[in-house]
Coordinates of C-alpha atoms in Angstrom, one line a residue:
Chain J
X1 CA -63.2 -96.3 -7.5
X2 CA -59.7 -94.9 -7.2
X3 CA -60.9 -92.8 -4.2
X4 CA -63.7 -94.9 -2.8
X5 CA -61.7 -98.1 -2.1
X6 CA -59.0 -96.3 0.0
X7 CA -61.8 -94.4 1.8
X8 CA -63.6 -97.7 2.6
X9 CA -60.4 -99.3 3.8
X10 CA -59.6 -96.3 6.0
X11 CA -63.1 -96.3 7.5
X12 CA -63.2 -100.0 8.2
X13 CA -59.6 -100.1 9.6
X14 CA -60.2 -97.0 11.7
X15 CA -63.5 -98.3 13.2
X16 CA -61.9 -101.7 14.0
X17 CA -59.1 -100.0 15.8
X18 CA -61.5 -97.9 17.9
X19 CA -63.6 -100.9 18.7
X20 CA -60.6 -103.0 19.7
X21 CA -59.6 -100.4 22.3
X22 CA -62.9 -101.0 24.2
X23 CA -63.4 -104.7 23.5
X24 CA -60.8 -107.1 25.0
X25 CA -62.6 -110.2 23.6
X26 CA -61.2 -112.2 20.7
X27 CA -61.0 -111.5 17.8
X28 CA -60.5 -107.8 18.7
X29 CA -57.8 -108.7 21.3
X30 CA -55.2 -109.6 18.7
X31 CA -56.1 -107.0 16.1
X32 CA -53.7 -104.3 17.2
X33 CA -50.8 -106.7 17.3
X34 CA -51.8 -108.1 13.9
X35 CA -52.0 -104.6 12.3
X36 CA -48.6 -103.8 13.8
X37 CA -47.2 -106.9 12.3
X38 CA -48.7 -106.0 8.9
X39 CA -47.2 -102.6 9.2
X40 CA -43.7 -104.1 10.0
X41 CA -43.9 -106.4 7.0
X42 CA -44.9 -103.4 4.7
X43 CA -42.0 -101.4 6.3
X44 CA -39.5 -104.1 5.4
X45 CA -40.6 -104.2 1.8
X46 CA -40.7 -100.4 1.7
X47 CA -37.1 -100.3 2.9
X48 CA -36.1 -101.7 -0.4
X49 CA -37.8 -98.7 -2.1
X50 CA -35.8 -96.4 0.2
X51 CA -32.5 -98.1 -0.5
X52 CA -33.1 -98.0 -4.2
X53 CA -34.0 -94.3 -4.0
X54 CA -30.9 -93.6 -2.0
X55 CA -28.6 -95.5 -4.4
X56 CA -30.2 -94.0 -7.5
X57 CA -29.7 -90.4 -6.2
X58 CA -26.1 -90.9 -5.3
X59 CA -25.1 -92.9 -8.4
X60 CA -26.6 -90.1 -10.4
X61 CA -24.7 -87.5 -8.3
X62 CA -21.4 -89.3 -8.9
X63 CA -22.0 -89.9 -12.6
X64 CA -22.9 -86.2 -13.2
X65 CA -20.1 -85.0 -10.9
X66 CA -22.5 -82.8 -9.0
X67 CA -21.2 -80.7 -6.1
X68 CA -20.1 -83.0 -3.2
X69 CA -20.1 -86.2 -5.3
X70 CA -17.1 -87.5 -3.4
X71 CA -19.3 -87.7 -0.3
X72 CA -21.6 -89.9 -2.3
X73 CA -18.8 -92.3 -3.0
X74 CA -18.1 -92.4 0.8
X75 CA -21.8 -93.1 1.4
X76 CA -22.0 -95.9 -1.1
X77 CA -18.7 -97.4 0.1
X78 CA -20.0 -97.4 3.6
X79 CA -23.3 -98.9 2.4
X80 CA -21.5 -101.7 0.6
X81 CA -19.1 -102.5 3.5
X82 CA -22.0 -102.7 6.0
X83 CA -24.1 -104.8 3.6
X84 CA -21.3 -107.3 2.9
X85 CA -20.4 -107.5 6.6
X86 CA -24.0 -108.1 7.5
X87 CA -24.8 -110.7 4.8
X88 CA -21.5 -112.6 4.9
X89 CA -20.8 -112.8 8.7
X90 CA -24.2 -111.9 10.2
X91 CA -25.0 -109.2 12.8
X92 CA -24.0 -111.3 15.8
X93 CA -21.9 -109.9 18.6
X94 CA -18.2 -109.8 17.8
X95 CA -18.7 -110.1 14.0
X96 CA -17.5 -107.3 11.6
X97 CA -21.0 -105.8 11.3
X98 CA -21.2 -105.5 15.1
X99 CA -17.7 -104.1 15.3
X100 CA -18.3 -101.4 12.7
X101 CA -21.6 -100.5 14.4
X102 CA -20.0 -100.0 17.8
X103 CA -16.7 -98.4 16.5
X104 CA -17.9 -96.2 13.7
X105 CA -21.7 -95.8 13.8
X106 CA -22.2 -95.2 17.5
X107 CA -19.3 -92.7 17.9
X108 CA -20.5 -90.7 14.8
X109 CA -24.1 -90.6 16.2
X110 CA -22.8 -89.5 19.6
X111 CA -20.8 -86.7 17.9
X112 CA -24.0 -85.4 16.2
X113 CA -25.8 -85.6 19.5
X114 CA -23.0 -83.8 21.3
X115 CA -23.4 -80.9 18.8
X116 CA -26.7 -80.2 20.6
X117 CA -24.8 -78.7 23.5
X118 CA -23.5 -75.9 21.3
X119 CA -26.8 -75.4 19.6
X120 CA -28.6 -75.2 23.0
X121 CA -26.1 -72.4 23.9
X122 CA -26.6 -70.4 20.8
X123 CA -30.4 -70.8 20.9
X124 CA -30.5 -69.9 24.6
X125 CA -28.5 -66.8 23.9
X126 CA -31.1 -65.6 21.4
X127 CA -34.1 -66.7 23.5
X128 CA -33.0 -65.2 26.7
X129 CA -32.4 -61.7 25.5
X130 CA -34.7 -59.6 27.7
X131 CA -36.4 -57.6 25.0
X132 CA -40.0 -58.1 26.1
X133 CA -41.8 -58.9 29.3
X134 CA -42.3 -62.6 28.2
X135 CA -38.7 -63.0 27.3
X136 CA -37.6 -61.5 30.6
X137 CA -39.9 -63.9 32.4
X138 CA -38.4 -66.8 30.4
X139 CA -34.9 -65.5 31.3
X140 CA -35.5 -65.3 35.0
X141 CA -37.2 -68.7 35.1
X142 CA -34.4 -70.3 33.1
X143 CA -31.7 -68.8 35.4
X144 CA -33.6 -70.0 38.5
X145 CA -34.1 -73.6 37.1
X146 CA -30.5 -73.8 35.9
X147 CA -29.1 -72.6 39.1
X148 CA -31.3 -74.9 41.1
X149 CA -29.9 -77.9 39.1
X150 CA -26.2 -77.3 39.9
X151 CA -24.3 -77.6 43.2
X152 CA -23.3 -73.9 43.1
X153 CA -27.0 -72.9 43.3
X154 CA -27.7 -74.7 46.5
X155 CA -24.4 -73.5 47.9
X156 CA -25.4 -69.9 47.2
X157 CA -28.9 -70.4 48.7
X158 CA -30.3 -73.6 50.1
X159 CA -33.8 -72.7 49.0
X160 CA -32.9 -72.4 45.3
X161 CA -33.5 -76.1 44.5
X162 CA -37.0 -75.9 46.0
X163 CA -37.8 -72.9 43.7
X164 CA -36.5 -74.8 40.7
X165 CA -38.6 -77.8 41.6
X166 CA -41.7 -75.6 42.1
X167 CA -41.2 -74.0 38.6
X168 CA -40.9 -77.4 37.0
X169 CA -43.7 -79.0 38.9
X170 CA -46.4 -76.3 38.7
X171 CA -46.1 -73.7 35.9
X172 CA -44.1 -75.9 33.6
X173 CA -46.3 -79.0 34.3
X174 CA -49.5 -77.0 33.9
X175 CA -48.3 -75.6 30.5
X176 CA -47.2 -79.1 29.3
X177 CA -50.5 -80.6 30.3
X178 CA -52.5 -77.9 28.5
X179 CA -50.5 -78.6 25.4
X180 CA -51.0 -82.3 25.8
X181 CA -54.8 -81.9 26.1
X182 CA -54.9 -79.8 23.0
X183 CA -52.8 -82.4 21.1
X184 CA -55.0 -85.2 22.3
X185 CA -58.1 -83.4 21.0
X186 CA -56.3 -82.5 17.8
X187 CA -55.5 -86.2 17.3
X188 CA -59.1 -87.2 17.9
X189 CA -60.4 -84.6 15.5
X190 CA -57.9 -85.4 12.8
X191 CA -58.5 -89.1 13.2
X192 CA -62.2 -88.7 12.9
X193 CA -61.9 -86.5 9.8
X194 CA -59.7 -89.1 8.2
X195 CA -61.9 -92.1 9.3
X196 CA -65.1 -90.4 8.1
X197 CA -63.5 -89.5 4.8
X198 CA -63.8 -85.7 5.4
X199 CA -60.1 -85.2 5.2
X200 CA -59.1 -86.4 1.8
X201 CA -55.9 -84.5 1.1
X202 CA -53.9 -87.7 1.2
X203 CA -56.1 -88.9 -1.7
X204 CA -55.5 -85.7 -3.5
X205 CA -59.0 -84.6 -2.5
X206 CA -59.5 -80.9 -2.2
Chain R
X1 CA -24.3 -150.8 101.6
X2 CA -22.1 -148.4 99.8
X3 CA -22.1 -150.8 96.8
X4 CA -25.9 -151.0 96.8
X5 CA -26.1 -147.2 97.1
X6 CA -23.7 -146.9 94.1
X7 CA -25.7 -149.3 92.0
X8 CA -29.0 -147.6 92.8
X9 CA -27.5 -144.2 92.3
X10 CA -26.1 -145.3 88.9
X11 CA -29.5 -146.6 87.9
X12 CA -31.2 -143.4 88.7
X13 CA -28.5 -141.4 86.8
X14 CA -29.0 -143.7 83.8
X15 CA -32.7 -143.3 84.0
X16 CA -32.3 -139.6 84.1
X17 CA -29.9 -139.7 81.1
X18 CA -32.4 -141.8 79.2
X19 CA -35.2 -139.4 79.9
X20 CA -33.2 -136.4 79.0
X21 CA -32.0 -137.8 75.7
X22 CA -35.5 -138.9 74.7
X23 CA -36.8 -135.5 75.6
X24 CA -34.1 -133.9 73.5
X25 CA -34.9 -136.1 70.5
X26 CA -38.7 -135.2 70.8
X27 CA -37.8 -131.5 71.2
X28 CA -35.5 -131.7 68.2
X29 CA -38.3 -133.4 66.1
X30 CA -40.7 -130.8 67.3
X31 CA -38.4 -128.0 66.0
X32 CA -38.4 -129.7 62.6
X33 CA -42.2 -130.1 62.4
X34 CA -43.0 -126.5 63.4
X35 CA -43.9 -124.9 60.1
X36 CA -45.1 -121.4 59.3
X37 CA -48.8 -120.7 59.5
X38 CA -50.5 -121.2 56.2
X39 CA -52.1 -118.3 54.2
X40 CA -55.9 -118.3 54.7
X41 CA -59.1 -117.1 52.9
X42 CA -57.9 -118.3 49.5
X43 CA -60.3 -117.2 46.8
X44 CA -60.2 -116.6 43.1
X45 CA -61.5 -114.2 40.5
X46 CA -61.6 -114.2 36.7
X47 CA -59.1 -111.6 35.6
X48 CA -61.1 -108.5 34.6
X49 CA -61.0 -106.8 31.2
X50 CA -58.9 -109.4 29.4
X51 CA -59.2 -111.6 26.4
X52 CA -59.5 -114.7 28.7
X53 CA -56.8 -117.0 29.9
X54 CA -56.3 -115.3 33.3
X55 CA -57.4 -116.1 36.9
X56 CA -56.3 -114.0 39.9
X57 CA -55.7 -115.9 43.1
X58 CA -56.1 -114.0 46.4
X59 CA -55.2 -115.0 50.0
X60 CA -54.7 -113.5 53.4
X61 CA -51.1 -113.4 54.5
X62 CA -49.6 -116.1 56.7
X63 CA -49.4 -115.0 60.3
X64 CA -45.6 -115.6 60.0
X65 CA -45.3 -113.3 57.0
X66 CA -43.8 -110.0 58.4
X67 CA -45.0 -110.9 61.9
X68 CA -44.9 -113.9 64.2
X69 CA -41.8 -115.9 63.4
X70 CA -41.3 -113.9 60.3
X71 CA -40.1 -117.0 58.5
X72 CA -42.1 -116.8 55.2
X73 CA -39.9 -115.8 52.3
X74 CA -42.4 -116.5 49.5
X75 CA -45.7 -118.1 48.5
X76 CA -46.0 -121.0 46.1
X77 CA -49.1 -121.3 44.1
X78 CA -50.3 -124.7 43.0
X79 CA -53.1 -125.5 40.5
X80 CA -55.1 -128.6 39.8
X81 CA -58.1 -129.4 37.7
X82 CA -59.7 -131.5 40.4
X83 CA -60.2 -130.5 44.1
X84 CA -58.8 -133.8 45.3
X85 CA -56.4 -134.5 42.4
X86 CA -52.8 -133.7 41.7
X87 CA -51.6 -130.1 42.0
X88 CA -48.7 -128.6 40.1
X89 CA -46.7 -125.5 40.9
X90 CA -47.7 -122.6 38.6
X91 CA -46.0 -119.7 40.1
X92 CA -44.5 -117.9 43.1
X93 CA -45.2 -114.7 44.9
X94 CA -42.9 -112.9 47.2
X95 CA -43.6 -112.5 51.0
X96 CA -46.1 -109.7 51.6
X97 CA -48.0 -110.3 48.4
X98 CA -51.6 -111.3 48.6
X99 CA -52.4 -112.1 45.0
X100 CA -51.1 -113.9 42.0
X101 CA -52.3 -113.8 38.4
X102 CA -52.2 -117.1 36.6
X103 CA -52.1 -116.3 32.9
X104 CA -51.9 -119.9 31.6
X105 CA -55.5 -121.0 32.1
X106 CA -57.8 -122.3 29.4
X107 CA -61.2 -120.6 29.3
X108 CA -64.1 -122.8 30.6
X109 CA -61.9 -125.3 32.4
X110 CA -62.4 -125.5 36.2
X111 CA -59.2 -124.8 38.2
X112 CA -58.5 -125.3 41.9
X113 CA -55.7 -123.4 43.7
X114 CA -53.6 -124.0 46.7
X115 CA -51.3 -121.3 48.2
X116 CA -48.5 -122.5 50.5
X117 CA -46.2 -120.3 52.5
X118 CA -42.6 -121.3 52.1
X119 CA -39.7 -120.6 54.5
X120 CA -36.9 -121.8 52.3
X121 CA -37.1 -125.4 53.5
X122 CA -40.7 -126.4 54.1
X123 CA -44.1 -125.6 52.9
X124 CA -47.1 -124.8 55.1
X125 CA -50.3 -126.7 54.8
X126 CA -52.8 -125.3 52.4
X127 CA -56.5 -125.3 51.8
X128 CA -58.0 -125.7 48.3
X129 CA -59.9 -122.9 46.7
X130 CA -63.3 -123.1 45.1
X131 CA -63.4 -124.0 41.4
X132 CA -62.4 -121.0 39.2
X133 CA -63.0 -120.4 35.5
X134 CA -61.4 -117.8 33.2
X135 CA -63.3 -116.0 30.5
X136 CA -63.0 -113.2 28.0
X137 CA -64.9 -109.9 28.4
X138 CA -66.8 -108.0 25.7
X139 CA -66.2 -104.6 27.3
X140 CA -63.3 -103.0 29.1
X141 CA -64.9 -101.5 32.1
X142 CA -61.8 -99.5 33.0
X143 CA -62.3 -97.4 29.9
X144 CA -65.9 -96.2 30.4
X145 CA -64.7 -92.6 31.0
X146 CA -62.7 -92.8 27.8
X147 CA -65.7 -94.1 25.9
X148 CA -67.9 -91.3 27.2
X149 CA -65.2 -88.7 26.3
X150 CA -64.8 -90.2 22.8
X151 CA -68.5 -90.2 22.1
X152 CA -69.0 -86.7 23.4
X153 CA -66.1 -85.2 21.4
X154 CA -67.0 -87.2 18.3
X155 CA -70.6 -86.0 18.6
X156 CA -69.4 -82.4 18.7
X157 CA -67.1 -82.9 15.7
X158 CA -69.8 -84.5 13.6
X159 CA -72.4 -82.0 14.7
X160 CA -70.3 -79.0 13.7
X161 CA -69.4 -80.7 10.4
X162 CA -73.1 -81.1 9.7
X163 CA -73.6 -77.5 10.7
X164 CA -70.9 -76.5 8.3
X165 CA -72.6 -78.6 5.6
X166 CA -75.8 -76.6 6.1
X167 CA -73.9 -73.4 5.3
X168 CA -73.2 -71.9 8.7
X169 CA -70.1 -69.8 8.8
X170 CA -67.6 -70.9 11.4
X171 CA -65.1 -68.6 13.0
X172 CA -61.6 -70.0 13.5
X173 CA -59.0 -67.8 15.3
X174 CA -56.1 -66.7 13.2
X175 CA -53.0 -68.9 13.5
X176 CA -49.8 -66.9 12.7
X177 CA -47.8 -69.9 11.7
X178 CA -50.3 -71.0 9.2
X179 CA -50.9 -67.5 7.8
X180 CA -47.2 -67.4 7.1
X181 CA -47.1 -70.6 5.0
X182 CA -48.0 -68.8 1.7
X183 CA -45.6 -66.0 2.6
X184 CA -42.8 -68.4 3.2
X185 CA -43.3 -70.2 -0.2
X186 CA -43.6 -66.8 -1.8
X187 CA -40.4 -65.6 -0.2
X188 CA -38.5 -68.6 -1.4
X189 CA -39.9 -68.1 -4.9
X190 CA -38.8 -64.4 -4.9
X191 CA -35.3 -65.5 -3.8
X192 CA -35.1 -68.1 -6.4
X193 CA -34.4 -70.8 -3.8
X194 CA -36.0 -74.1 -3.1
X195 CA -38.3 -75.0 -0.2
X196 CA -37.3 -77.7 2.2
X197 CA -40.0 -79.8 3.9
X198 CA -38.8 -82.0 6.8
X199 CA -41.6 -84.4 7.8
X200 CA -40.0 -85.5 11.1
X201 CA -38.4 -88.8 12.1
X202 CA -41.5 -90.9 12.8
X203 CA -43.2 -93.4 10.6
X204 CA -46.5 -93.4 8.8
X205 CA -48.2 -95.1 11.7
X206 CA -47.9 -91.9 13.7
X207 CA -50.6 -89.3 13.5
X208 CA -48.1 -86.5 13.5
X209 CA -46.6 -87.8 10.3
X210 CA -50.0 -88.2 8.8
X211 CA -50.9 -84.6 9.7
X212 CA -47.5 -83.6 8.2
X213 CA -48.3 -85.4 4.9
X214 CA -51.6 -83.6 4.7
X215 CA -49.9 -80.2 5.1
X216 CA -47.2 -81.2 2.7
X217 CA -49.9 -81.6 0.1
X218 CA -51.0 -78.0 0.6
X219 CA -47.4 -76.6 0.7
X220 CA -46.5 -78.6 -2.4
X221 CA -49.5 -77.3 -4.3
X222 CA -48.5 -73.8 -3.5
X223 CA -44.9 -74.5 -4.5
X224 CA -46.2 -76.0 -7.8
X225 CA -48.3 -72.9 -8.5
X226 CA -45.2 -70.7 -7.8
X227 CA -43.0 -73.0 -9.8
X228 CA -40.6 -73.4 -6.8
X229 CA -38.7 -76.6 -6.2
X230 CA -39.6 -78.5 -3.0
X231 CA -37.1 -80.8 -1.3
X232 CA -38.4 -83.5 1.1
X233 CA -35.7 -85.5 2.9
X234 CA -37.3 -88.5 4.6
X235 CA -36.2 -90.8 7.3
X236 CA -38.6 -93.7 6.6
X237 CA -39.2 -95.4 3.3
X238 CA -43.0 -95.4 3.7
X239 CA -43.0 -91.7 4.4
X240 CA -40.9 -91.2 1.3
X241 CA -43.4 -93.1 -0.8
X242 CA -46.3 -91.3 0.7
X243 CA -44.5 -87.9 0.3
X244 CA -43.8 -88.7 -3.4
X245 CA -47.5 -89.4 -4.0
X246 CA -48.6 -86.3 -2.1
X247 CA -46.3 -84.0 -4.0
X248 CA -47.0 -85.7 -7.3
X249 CA -50.8 -85.2 -6.8
X250 CA -50.2 -81.6 -5.8
X251 CA -48.3 -80.9 -8.9
X252 CA -51.0 -82.6 -11.0
X253 CA -53.7 -80.5 -9.3
X254 CA -51.8 -77.3 -9.9
X255 CA -51.5 -78.2 -13.6
X256 CA -47.7 -78.6 -13.5
X257 CA -47.1 -82.4 -13.7
X258 CA -44.0 -81.7 -15.8
X259 CA -42.4 -79.8 -13.0
X260 CA -42.6 -82.7 -10.6
X261 CA -39.3 -84.3 -9.8
X262 CA -39.5 -87.5 -7.7
X263 CA -35.7 -87.3 -6.9
X264 CA -36.4 -84.2 -4.8
X265 CA -38.2 -86.4 -2.3
X266 CA -35.5 -88.7 -1.1
X267 CA -34.8 -91.3 1.5
X268 CA -31.7 -90.6 3.7
X269 CA -31.5 -93.1 6.5
X270 CA -33.6 -94.5 9.3
X271 CA -31.0 -93.5 11.9
X272 CA -31.9 -90.4 13.9
X273 CA -28.6 -88.6 14.0
X274 CA -27.6 -89.8 10.6
X275 CA -30.7 -88.2 9.3
X276 CA -29.9 -85.0 11.2
X277 CA -26.5 -84.9 9.6
X278 CA -27.9 -85.6 6.2
X279 CA -30.5 -82.8 6.5
X280 CA -28.0 -80.4 7.9
X281 CA -25.8 -81.1 4.9
X282 CA -28.7 -80.4 2.5
X283 CA -29.6 -77.2 4.3
X284 CA -26.0 -75.9 4.0
X285 CA -25.6 -77.0 0.4
X286 CA -29.1 -76.0 -1.0
X287 CA -29.6 -72.9 1.2
X288 CA -33.4 -73.1 0.9
X289 CA -35.5 -69.9 1.1
X290 CA -38.1 -71.5 3.4
X291 CA -37.9 -74.5 5.7
X292 CA -40.8 -76.4 7.2
X293 CA -40.3 -78.8 10.1
X294 CA -43.7 -80.5 10.6
X295 CA -44.1 -83.9 12.2
X296 CA -42.6 -85.8 15.1
X297 CA -39.2 -84.8 16.3
X298 CA -36.9 -85.7 19.1
X299 CA -33.4 -84.5 20.0
X300 CA -32.5 -83.6 16.4
X301 CA -35.1 -80.8 16.4
X302 CA -32.7 -78.1 17.6
X303 CA -29.8 -79.4 15.5
X304 CA -31.9 -79.0 12.4
X305 CA -33.6 -75.7 13.4
X306 CA -30.4 -74.0 14.4
X307 CA -28.6 -75.0 11.2
X308 CA -31.7 -73.8 9.3
X309 CA -31.5 -70.5 11.2
X310 CA -27.9 -70.1 10.2
X311 CA -28.9 -70.2 6.5
X312 CA -31.2 -67.2 6.9
X313 CA -34.3 -69.1 5.7
X314 CA -37.7 -68.4 7.0
X315 CA -38.6 -71.3 9.2
X316 CA -42.0 -72.7 10.2
X317 CA -42.1 -75.6 12.6
X318 CA -44.8 -77.7 14.2
X319 CA -44.9 -80.8 16.4
X320 CA -46.9 -82.6 19.0
X321 CA -43.8 -83.4 21.1
X322 CA -44.1 -80.9 24.0
X323 CA -40.5 -81.4 24.9
X324 CA -39.3 -80.2 21.5
X325 CA -41.6 -77.2 21.2
X326 CA -39.3 -74.8 23.2
X327 CA -36.5 -75.6 20.7
X328 CA -38.6 -74.8 17.7
X329 CA -40.0 -71.6 19.4
X330 CA -36.5 -70.5 20.0
X331 CA -35.0 -71.2 16.6
X332 CA -37.9 -70.8 14.2
X333 CA -39.9 -67.8 13.0
X334 CA -43.2 -69.5 13.5
X335 CA -44.2 -72.6 15.5
X336 CA -47.4 -74.5 15.4
X337 CA -47.9 -75.7 18.9
X338 CA -49.4 -79.2 19.2
X339 CA -53.1 -78.9 18.1
X340 CA -52.3 -76.1 15.6
X341 CA -50.5 -78.6 13.5
X342 CA -53.5 -80.8 13.4
X343 CA -55.6 -77.8 12.5
X344 CA -53.4 -76.8 9.6
X345 CA -55.1 -78.7 6.8
X346 CA -58.6 -77.3 7.7
X347 CA -57.1 -73.8 8.2
X348 CA -55.2 -73.7 4.9
X349 CA -58.1 -75.1 2.8
X350 CA -60.8 -73.1 4.6
X351 CA -63.2 -75.9 3.6
X352 CA -66.3 -75.7 5.8
X353 CA -66.4 -79.5 6.4
X354 CA -62.8 -79.5 7.8
X355 CA -63.4 -76.3 9.7
X356 CA -66.4 -78.0 11.3
X357 CA -64.1 -80.6 12.7
X358 CA -62.0 -77.9 14.2
X359 CA -64.9 -76.3 15.9
X360 CA -66.0 -79.6 17.4
X361 CA -62.4 -79.9 18.7
X362 CA -62.7 -76.5 20.4
X363 CA -66.0 -77.6 22.1
X364 CA -64.2 -80.7 23.3
X365 CA -61.6 -78.5 24.8
X366 CA -64.3 -76.4 26.5
X367 CA -65.7 -79.6 28.1
X368 CA -62.4 -80.7 29.3
X369 CA -61.7 -77.3 30.9
X370 CA -65.1 -77.5 32.6
X371 CA -64.4 -81.0 33.9
X372 CA -61.0 -79.9 35.2
X373 CA -62.7 -77.1 37.2
X374 CA -65.3 -79.5 38.5
X375 CA -62.6 -82.0 39.4
X376 CA -60.6 -79.4 41.2
X377 CA -63.7 -78.3 43.1
X378 CA -64.7 -81.9 44.0
X379 CA -61.2 -82.8 45.2
X380 CA -61.0 -79.6 47.2
X381 CA -64.3 -80.6 48.9
X382 CA -62.9 -84.0 49.6
X383 CA -64.6 -86.1 46.9
X384 CA -61.3 -87.8 45.9
X385 CA -63.0 -90.9 44.4
X386 CA -63.9 -88.9 41.3
X387 CA -60.2 -88.8 40.3
X388 CA -60.0 -92.6 40.3
X389 CA -63.2 -92.8 38.2
X390 CA -62.0 -90.3 35.7
X391 CA -58.6 -92.1 35.5
X392 CA -59.7 -95.7 35.3
X393 CA -63.5 -95.7 35.2
X394 CA -63.5 -97.7 38.5

């Protein structure tokens, strides 16, 4: 029963979701929204599990003075401050929670995002080394696309933006679509395997 | 005589004045009563492929809409439940529009519609439409092509699964990234370092995360067999719970339940870049011997993969986000491109039933390639309607 019940639930839920895609009539019309709502409710309760797990790990880290335990204190302090600000004054605009969000959280997130520029540079340096024919093709395409996207490119040669557009619209688009078709089929196949109970790894099935 | 002439002349002038002023008043009234031409040919249709509650009203544009006096600025749509009863305004449509969808109807109730052209001050006259009824449909006709494709591909998948059940051997092309999974775990074991498994930033309602969890089960089992620690930082609580169960079951199956440590599968944060920072920190502190990035990723993919690369770990990535694939290809040793990630479970287990699903998927791909070629040929020959049918079924 430990395995059969989840398999039955998966099969029924999967079939209902397939049917509701093709049947707009009630009761199928509201099923997707209803399932999404259920998922949101479960997510909210699961968040408690996540928070407990987070606190447990960091309290343990501090109590055992593990490497980097000071950072755990920073994390828990931040957690407490945001929690108190949210519960006491609410998340409305202009309140402490909102102020901390805009003046601490958003700048820190932006900083992490900005690191991407440096990582793109280092990754590009490795990828664009012309060691093989494919890497050389990648290098030439990348230079053409990059130059076509900056004013200097069109200043050097007015046709360069057209070449950049052509690369993006045809070879790049064709490649992306091929990947997308493969992904769509992979999704269908995986979904079928799960719905039909053939894929049971998630139930510890071999 | 002069006096008589003056009096007569004055009378004539007065008459002329009277006539002129009357004429002016009439002309002035005429200017106010000239209204724009009304929209014509008003008819209605039940909104197609819906769950009911919708009627579409169509009309032919007023002659003064974009032509004539060009005075129409919008259309006002009125609705009543009796042809000669009261009508109430239910919506507006801008000049140039020829239809309006009323989504506030009750199925089975007769509705009559009027459409009036409006110039900012006055309404045109309007005829009343025939009675219209809204209703729900039992089949979405715009999705016929999708239904056919689903049935066809599902048939292939089920057929090959049955074929595998009967004992037929199925050939699956080698996938380098999946061949390397065991090597990566082995390498981490030899180095005495842990494995890190990053399941992406999407929740359990996403198929990529589900596929990732399935692969996690396989990787965790191998890690348990090799007695290597596995770290799983999660960005969603449900994913964390699912990952804990997967890893726990894998350790049980491997006969090492004592080695399972739930604290190694931890929740970090729901925030995208907060998660990236947290995983980066773990990568630099723990220096894992093998890193797996399998699931749904966005902008954080390169931040993670480049940091992982700097630690010298062997990296295997896989995602169905085409925009993130180039980053993984650049920064990782092996990358599972889209469908390869969904094939991982079958490939790693070598189970005939799962491999049958993969084979069916390949046949689906062959059909799509064939349809693309047919579509290209038909469009080249001028049969462009086929594109519309394939897109919407209409």
